[in-house]
Amino acid sequence: ILYLYILYIYTQYNKCIYCICIYNSSMRMSSATQTTLDPDEMKRFQSLASKWWNEQGEFAALHAMNDLRVPFIRDNLLNLSGGRKLGCPLSGFKILDVGCGGGLLSEPLGRLGASVVGIDPLEESIQTAELHKSFEPVLSKQVQYRACLLEDIAEESRQVFDAVVASEVVEHVNDLETFIKCCLDVLKPGGSLFITTINKTNLSYVLGIVVAERVLKIVPNGTHDWEKFINPVDLERLLESNGFCVESIHGMLYNPVSGSWSWTKSTSLNYAVHAVKQKEQPQSDF
């Protein structure tokens, strides 16, 4: 059991390291235009930028997660639109992939016909994404990458996207409500927000903080801040108080032996959320 725990923590660490540099000390702000990145975190993970497409390397768990998250995004978008298109089922959909890294999720969405904009603050990761995209010319028109933050997009592209994807990102956001508001700003009315993240439970604390960082020391101390984890109930409440309607929440389970993900009824560790921007935003009393 301990061996499985160690493998689980190792994969959780590799899933989140690229996200830490994005939002670890960012979004401490009163408006979406004030953002501070931690330069130490940026430098710390720049060396990983060239390793995105090693399916057996540091990001193996993220590669495997595509087996769940790509169909999750595709099927929910098609169910909302009420249409099915052979060959390129997501043709006509414009998707923003926040924290895209090397494009692990952007590319398969592009292959399904979506017009994808992947954003990441690390220029090195964007260069890796661009290089890998060049090996598949059909993606040149479907996928575009930018080295920037979500709030940069929110300033210039309001109500542009049909969907926003934030996979393994929100647990590293200091101001989650501002992050959600930025997602709302860039989405069209009726647009979808897809989130995958880690629950805030005793189990996630034991595995992610105590065992990994303090006992086994296989993860640098301070990698996870358990206070930033959020449980599904609180995330749903936050989403619905900021103009979203939560459509579904599903538990996710990683098997470190087989290296595969599966859906589960339990949300005690990982979970996925699909929320939809309300077409008529609630009016403020002030």
Tab-separated table of C-alpha atoms in Angstrom, residues 2-260:
chain	number	residue	atom	x	y	z
A	2	LEU	CA	2.822	2.364	0.882
A	3	TYR	CA	4.377	1.656	-2.510
A	4	LEU	CA	1.140	2.651	-4.237
A	5	TYR	CA	0.969	5.793	-2.111
A	6	ILE	CA	4.506	6.723	-3.139
A	7	LEU	CA	3.704	6.213	-6.806
A	8	TYR	CA	0.524	8.233	-6.451
A	9	ILE	CA	2.348	11.172	-4.869
A	10	TYR	CA	5.064	11.011	-7.512
A	11	THR	CA	2.499	11.331	-10.276
A	12	GLN	CA	0.627	14.100	-8.449
A	13	TYR	CA	3.882	16.011	-8.114
A	14	ASN	CA	4.710	15.647	-11.795
A	15	LYS	CA	1.181	16.727	-12.751
A	16	CYS	CA	1.344	19.933	-10.810
A	17	ILE	CA	4.909	21.206	-11.093
A	18	TYR	CA	4.249	23.138	-14.289
A	19	CYS	CA	1.167	24.755	-12.776
A	20	ILE	CA	2.983	26.060	-9.706
A	21	CYS	CA	5.079	28.485	-11.701
A	22	ILE	CA	1.936	29.803	-13.383
A	23	TYR	CA	-0.096	30.877	-10.385
A	24	ASN	CA	1.904	30.222	-7.217
A	25	SER	CA	2.191	33.852	-6.230
A	26	SER	CA	0.043	35.369	-8.940
A	27	MET	CA	-3.436	36.856	-8.874
A	28	ARG	CA	-3.078	38.641	-5.525
A	29	MET	CA	-4.997	41.521	-6.976
A	30	SER	CA	-8.053	43.669	-6.815
A	31	SER	CA	-8.455	43.630	-10.593
A	32	ALA	CA	-7.477	41.288	-13.407
A	33	THR	CA	-4.725	43.635	-14.532
A	34	GLN	CA	-2.497	43.249	-11.448
A	35	THR	CA	-0.555	40.002	-11.418
A	36	THR	CA	2.753	38.969	-9.868
A	37	LEU	CA	4.623	35.844	-10.903
A	38	ASP	CA	7.247	34.310	-8.663
A	39	PRO	CA	10.508	34.456	-10.691
A	40	ASP	CA	12.095	31.783	-8.486
A	41	GLU	CA	9.344	29.327	-9.362
A	42	MET	CA	9.667	30.208	-13.030
A	43	LYS	CA	13.408	29.456	-12.989
A	44	ARG	CA	12.854	26.318	-10.953
A	45	PHE	CA	10.744	24.598	-13.590
A	46	GLN	CA	12.140	25.996	-16.820
A	47	SER	CA	14.344	22.908	-17.143
A	48	LEU	CA	11.218	20.757	-17.539
A	49	ALA	CA	9.943	22.611	-20.587
A	50	SER	CA	11.633	20.265	-23.044
A	51	LYS	CA	10.233	17.112	-21.402
A	52	TRP	CA	6.544	17.534	-22.115
A	53	TRP	CA	6.299	14.930	-24.865
A	54	ASN	CA	8.170	12.121	-23.114
A	55	GLU	CA	5.200	9.854	-22.430
A	56	GLN	CA	7.243	7.757	-19.984
A	57	GLY	CA	8.801	10.739	-18.204
A	58	GLU	CA	7.787	13.364	-15.691
A	59	PHE	CA	4.451	14.047	-17.372
A	60	ALA	CA	3.359	10.443	-17.945
A	61	ALA	CA	0.277	10.870	-15.738
A	62	LEU	CA	-0.851	13.896	-17.720
A	63	HIS	CA	-0.527	11.986	-20.976
A	64	ALA	CA	-2.623	9.185	-19.481
A	65	MET	CA	-5.221	11.654	-18.192
A	66	ASN	CA	-6.119	12.550	-21.776
A	67	ASP	CA	-8.002	9.252	-21.981
A	68	LEU	CA	-10.530	10.781	-19.586
A	69	ARG	CA	-10.414	14.513	-20.063
A	70	VAL	CA	-10.560	14.657	-23.873
A	71	PRO	CA	-13.801	12.615	-24.121
A	72	PHE	CA	-15.140	14.501	-21.086
A	73	ILE	CA	-14.702	17.821	-22.881
A	74	ARG	CA	-15.843	16.530	-26.273
A	75	ASP	CA	-18.986	14.770	-25.085
A	76	ASN	CA	-20.183	17.586	-22.852
A	77	LEU	CA	-19.718	20.188	-25.580
A	78	LEU	CA	-21.580	18.055	-28.101
A	79	ASN	CA	-24.382	17.301	-25.656
A	80	LEU	CA	-24.880	21.018	-25.067
A	81	SER	CA	-24.838	21.878	-28.747
A	82	GLY	CA	-27.136	19.025	-29.655
A	83	GLY	CA	-25.123	18.163	-32.749
A	84	ARG	CA	-22.809	15.394	-33.876
A	85	LYS	CA	-20.213	15.872	-36.594
A	86	LEU	CA	-18.346	12.947	-38.100
A	87	GLY	CA	-14.588	13.224	-38.419
A	88	CYS	CA	-14.161	16.601	-36.708
A	89	PRO	CA	-16.823	16.613	-33.965
A	90	LEU	CA	-15.558	19.843	-32.363
A	91	SER	CA	-15.420	21.822	-35.595
A	92	GLY	CA	-16.724	25.330	-34.910
A	93	PHE	CA	-15.816	25.321	-31.216
A	94	LYS	CA	-13.224	27.782	-29.918
A	95	ILE	CA	-11.425	26.532	-26.795
A	96	LEU	CA	-8.976	28.247	-24.412
A	97	ASP	CA	-6.516	25.854	-22.741
A	98	VAL	CA	-5.163	27.600	-19.619
A	99	GLY	CA	-1.744	26.379	-18.476
A	100	CYS	CA	-1.270	24.408	-21.698
A	101	GLY	CA	2.387	23.584	-21.072
A	102	GLY	CA	3.717	21.701	-24.087
A	103	GLY	CA	0.262	21.305	-25.635
A	104	LEU	CA	-0.624	17.848	-24.296
A	105	LEU	CA	-4.329	18.687	-24.214
A	106	SER	CA	-4.417	21.391	-26.893
A	107	GLU	CA	-3.304	19.047	-29.675
A	108	PRO	CA	-5.940	16.286	-29.258
A	109	LEU	CA	-8.673	18.932	-29.018
A	110	GLY	CA	-7.340	20.447	-32.235
A	111	ARG	CA	-7.395	17.048	-33.929
A	112	LEU	CA	-11.093	16.833	-33.083
A	113	GLY	CA	-11.625	20.003	-35.103
A	114	ALA	CA	-11.670	22.628	-32.355
A	115	SER	CA	-9.937	25.979	-32.750
A	116	VAL	CA	-7.664	25.984	-29.705
A	117	VAL	CA	-5.689	28.771	-28.038
A	118	GLY	CA	-3.193	27.390	-25.531
A	119	ILE	CA	-1.653	29.813	-23.039
A	120	ASP	CA	1.259	29.389	-20.645
A	121	PRO	CA	3.579	31.946	-18.987
A	122	LEU	CA	6.726	29.979	-19.761
A	123	GLU	CA	8.095	30.894	-23.154
A	124	GLU	CA	10.128	27.681	-23.148
A	125	SER	CA	6.970	25.573	-22.809
A	126	ILE	CA	5.313	27.471	-25.632
A	127	GLN	CA	8.381	26.865	-27.809
A	128	THR	CA	8.125	23.143	-27.058
A	129	ALA	CA	4.426	23.203	-27.933
A	130	GLU	CA	5.086	25.031	-31.204
A	131	LEU	CA	7.854	22.615	-32.167
A	132	HIS	CA	5.729	19.545	-31.520
A	133	LYS	CA	2.783	21.054	-33.382
A	134	SER	CA	5.007	21.574	-36.432
A	135	PHE	CA	5.346	17.796	-36.838
A	136	GLU	CA	1.628	17.632	-37.655
A	137	PRO	CA	0.872	20.307	-40.291
A	138	VAL	CA	-2.899	19.848	-39.964
A	139	LEU	CA	-2.669	21.409	-36.495
A	140	SER	CA	-1.174	24.666	-37.774
A	141	LYS	CA	-4.624	26.099	-38.434
A	142	GLN	CA	-6.310	24.495	-35.441
A	143	VAL	CA	-3.967	25.281	-32.536
A	144	GLN	CA	-2.349	28.589	-31.600
A	145	TYR	CA	-0.079	29.179	-28.603
A	146	ARG	CA	0.686	32.297	-26.588
A	147	ALA	CA	3.062	32.979	-23.703
A	148	CYS	CA	0.734	34.937	-21.441
A	149	LEU	CA	-1.623	34.708	-18.470
A	150	LEU	CA	-5.372	34.221	-18.295
A	151	GLU	CA	-5.922	37.791	-17.180
A	152	ASP	CA	-4.139	39.035	-20.311
A	153	ILE	CA	-6.652	37.137	-22.430
A	154	ALA	CA	-9.543	38.373	-20.271
A	155	GLU	CA	-8.596	41.981	-20.982
A	156	GLU	CA	-8.638	41.604	-24.747
A	157	SER	CA	-10.980	38.703	-25.551
A	158	ARG	CA	-14.298	38.985	-23.770
A	159	GLN	CA	-17.020	36.493	-24.631
A	160	VAL	CA	-14.910	34.900	-27.361
A	161	PHE	CA	-14.562	31.240	-26.333
A	162	ASP	CA	-17.021	28.375	-26.342
A	163	ALA	CA	-15.026	26.574	-23.660
A	164	VAL	CA	-12.207	27.150	-21.168
A	165	VAL	CA	-10.129	24.247	-19.852
A	166	ALA	CA	-8.194	24.541	-16.574
A	167	SER	CA	-6.736	21.089	-15.959
A	168	GLU	CA	-4.591	20.695	-12.815
A	169	VAL	CA	-4.339	24.458	-12.362
A	170	VAL	CA	-6.817	25.785	-9.799
A	171	GLU	CA	-5.043	24.168	-6.817
A	172	HIS	CA	-2.188	26.609	-7.448
A	173	VAL	CA	-4.268	29.772	-7.670
A	174	ASN	CA	-4.047	32.248	-4.817
A	175	ASP	CA	-7.201	34.139	-5.777
A	176	LEU	CA	-9.505	31.471	-7.131
A	177	GLU	CA	-12.529	33.738	-7.360
A	178	THR	CA	-10.666	36.191	-9.596
A	179	PHE	CA	-9.490	33.273	-11.725
A	180	ILE	CA	-13.081	32.092	-12.146
A	181	LYS	CA	-14.236	35.599	-13.024
A	182	CYS	CA	-11.587	35.773	-15.744
A	183	CYS	CA	-12.863	32.463	-17.122
A	184	LEU	CA	-16.377	33.891	-17.086
A	185	ASP	CA	-15.243	37.022	-18.928
A	186	VAL	CA	-13.692	35.159	-21.860
A	187	LEU	CA	-16.588	32.721	-22.302
A	188	LYS	CA	-19.585	33.281	-24.504
A	189	PRO	CA	-22.976	33.066	-22.754
A	190	GLY	CA	-23.696	29.354	-22.442
A	191	GLY	CA	-19.979	28.509	-22.748
A	192	SER	CA	-18.379	25.676	-20.767
A	193	LEU	CA	-15.673	25.651	-18.105
A	194	PHE	CA	-13.847	22.346	-17.531
A	195	ILE	CA	-11.750	21.894	-14.380
A	196	THR	CA	-9.753	18.965	-13.032
A	197	THR	CA	-8.174	19.346	-9.610
A	198	ILE	CA	-7.406	17.764	-6.212
A	199	ASN	CA	-9.932	17.589	-3.385
A	200	LYS	CA	-9.251	19.087	0.033
A	201	THR	CA	-9.506	16.015	2.242
A	202	ASN	CA	-7.566	14.392	5.051
A	203	LEU	CA	-6.367	11.804	2.551
A	204	SER	CA	-4.982	14.409	0.158
A	205	TYR	CA	-3.245	16.102	3.082
A	206	VAL	CA	-1.658	12.854	4.278
A	207	LEU	CA	-0.520	11.775	0.820
A	208	GLY	CA	0.326	15.151	-0.669
A	209	ILE	CA	1.859	16.950	2.302
A	210	VAL	CA	2.846	14.658	5.172
A	211	VAL	CA	4.044	11.545	3.310
A	212	ALA	CA	5.496	13.117	0.194
A	213	GLU	CA	7.083	16.265	1.616
A	214	ARG	CA	7.810	15.621	5.286
A	215	VAL	CA	8.291	11.874	5.649
A	216	LEU	CA	9.643	10.491	2.376
A	217	LYS	CA	10.889	13.868	1.113
A	218	ILE	CA	10.333	12.784	-2.496
A	219	VAL	CA	8.651	16.133	-3.182
A	220	PRO	CA	10.313	19.449	-2.230
A	221	ASN	CA	8.867	20.931	0.930
A	222	GLY	CA	6.273	23.538	0.043
A	223	THR	CA	5.300	22.058	-3.331
A	224	HIS	CA	1.700	21.692	-2.186
A	225	ASP	CA	-0.298	24.139	-0.129
A	226	TRP	CA	-3.199	22.111	1.240
A	227	GLU	CA	-5.055	25.321	2.031
A	228	LYS	CA	-5.313	25.962	-1.713
A	229	PHE	CA	-6.959	22.627	-2.384
A	230	ILE	CA	-10.720	22.945	-2.715
A	231	ASN	CA	-13.477	20.411	-2.213
A	232	PRO	CA	-16.212	19.958	-4.814
A	233	VAL	CA	-18.910	21.548	-2.658
A	234	ASP	CA	-16.938	24.754	-2.145
A	235	LEU	CA	-15.880	24.883	-5.787
A	236	GLU	CA	-19.476	24.441	-6.912
A	237	ARG	CA	-20.601	27.197	-4.559
A	238	LEU	CA	-17.870	29.523	-5.835
A	239	LEU	CA	-18.729	28.816	-9.451
A	240	GLU	CA	-22.450	29.302	-8.995
A	241	SER	CA	-21.962	32.560	-7.092
A	242	ASN	CA	-19.960	33.911	-10.033
A	243	GLY	CA	-22.266	33.283	-12.946
A	244	PHE	CA	-21.823	29.560	-13.604
A	245	CYS	CA	-24.178	26.609	-13.343
A	246	VAL	CA	-22.423	23.352	-12.424
A	247	GLU	CA	-23.589	20.572	-14.726
A	248	SER	CA	-21.564	17.624	-13.409
A	249	ILE	CA	-18.827	16.534	-10.998
A	250	HIS	CA	-17.006	13.215	-11.396
A	251	GLY	CA	-14.334	11.516	-9.298
A	252	MET	CA	-11.086	10.474	-10.975
A	253	LEU	CA	-8.756	7.695	-9.877
A	254	TYR	CA	-5.177	7.089	-11.013
A	255	ASN	CA	-3.776	3.560	-10.974
A	256	PRO	CA	0.002	3.926	-10.562
A	257	VAL	CA	0.593	0.287	-11.496
A	258	SER	CA	-1.167	0.367	-14.868
A	259	GLY	CA	-0.508	4.075	-15.399
A	260	SER	CA	-4.135	4.704	-16.281
